Amino acid sequence: MATKKIGVTYEENIDKIDEIIEKLENSELSLDESITEYEKAIKLIKESEKLLEQAEGKIQKVMEKNGTLKIEEME
């Protein structure tokens, strides 16, 4: 089953997550609407994590290519 990407870039995903959080905090959504928005946020978070992992992999490849593989924990 193919997953539908909600956002295109990491930054767009973060913006959409922020919008959802604002809706949940400031709106008078029904329970069903709140659950739907929460589910959207979870999907965006998972997609963002994948995008970060991909970016990390690209950075590692560049570092390996340059012969300076030094992996440091990022905060």
CSV table of C-alpha atoms in Angstrom, one decimal:
chain,number,residue,atom,x,y,z
A,1,MET,CA,0.0,0.0,0.0
A,2,ALA,CA,1.5,3.3,-1.1
A,3,THR,CA,1.6,6.0,1.5
A,4,LYS,CA,0.5,9.5,0.4
A,5,LYS,CA,3.0,12.2,1.2
A,6,ILE,CA,1.2,15.1,2.8
A,7,GLY,CA,4.0,17.7,2.6
A,8,VAL,CA,6.7,18.1,0.0
A,9,THR,CA,9.7,19.2,2.1
A,10,TYR,CA,10.7,19.0,5.7
A,11,GLU,CA,10.0,22.7,6.2
A,12,GLU,CA,6.6,22.4,4.7
A,13,ASN,CA,5.8,19.4,7.0
A,14,ILE,CA,6.9,21.4,10.0
A,15,ASP,CA,4.7,24.3,9.0
A,16,LYS,CA,1.7,22.0,8.6
A,17,ILE,CA,2.4,20.4,11.9
A,18,ASP,CA,2.5,23.8,13.6
A,19,GLU,CA,-0.8,24.7,11.9
A,20,ILE,CA,-2.4,21.6,13.2
A,21,ILE,CA,-1.1,22.2,16.7
A,22,GLU,CA,-2.5,25.7,16.6
A,23,LYS,CA,-5.9,24.3,15.5
A,24,LEU,CA,-5.9,21.8,18.3
A,25,GLU,CA,-5.0,24.3,20.9
A,26,ASN,CA,-7.1,27.3,19.8
A,27,SER,CA,-10.2,25.8,18.0
A,28,GLU,CA,-13.3,24.3,19.2
A,29,LEU,CA,-13.0,21.2,17.1
A,30,SER,CA,-15.3,18.2,17.5
A,31,LEU,CA,-13.7,15.1,18.9
A,32,ASP,CA,-13.7,13.5,15.4
A,33,GLU,CA,-12.1,16.6,13.9
A,34,SER,CA,-9.5,16.6,16.6
A,35,ILE,CA,-8.6,13.0,16.0
A,36,THR,CA,-8.4,13.5,12.3
A,37,GLU,CA,-6.0,16.5,12.8
A,38,TYR,CA,-4.0,14.4,15.2
A,39,GLU,CA,-3.7,11.6,12.7
A,40,LYS,CA,-2.5,14.1,10.0
A,41,ALA,CA,0.1,15.4,12.4
A,42,ILE,CA,1.4,11.9,13.2
A,43,LYS,CA,1.7,11.2,9.4
A,44,LEU,CA,3.6,14.4,8.9
A,45,ILE,CA,6.0,13.7,11.8
A,46,LYS,CA,6.7,10.2,10.4
A,47,GLU,CA,7.3,11.7,6.9
A,48,SER,CA,9.6,14.4,8.5
A,49,GLU,CA,11.6,11.7,10.3
A,50,LYS,CA,12.1,9.9,7.0
A,51,LEU,CA,13.2,13.1,5.3
A,52,LEU,CA,15.8,13.7,8.1
A,53,GLU,CA,17.1,10.2,7.8
A,54,GLN,CA,17.5,10.7,4.0
A,55,ALA,CA,19.3,13.9,4.6
A,56,GLU,CA,21.6,12.3,7.1
A,57,GLY,CA,22.4,9.5,4.6
A,58,LYS,CA,23.2,12.1,1.9
A,59,ILE,CA,25.5,13.9,4.3
A,60,GLN,CA,27.3,10.7,5.2
A,61,LYS,CA,27.8,9.9,1.6
A,62,VAL,CA,29.3,13.3,0.9
A,63,MET,CA,31.6,12.9,3.9
A,64,GLU,CA,32.7,9.4,2.8
A,65,LYS,CA,33.3,10.7,-0.7
A,66,ASN,CA,35.6,13.4,0.7
A,67,GLY,CA,37.4,10.8,2.8
A,68,THR,CA,36.5,12.4,6.0
A,69,LEU,CA,33.9,10.1,7.6
A,70,LYS,CA,33.4,11.4,11.0
A,71,ILE,CA,29.9,10.7,12.4
A,72,GLU,CA,28.9,13.0,15.2
A,73,GLU,CA,25.7,12.9,17.2
A,74,MET,CA,23.5,15.8,16.3
A,75,GLU,CA,21.3,17.5,18.9
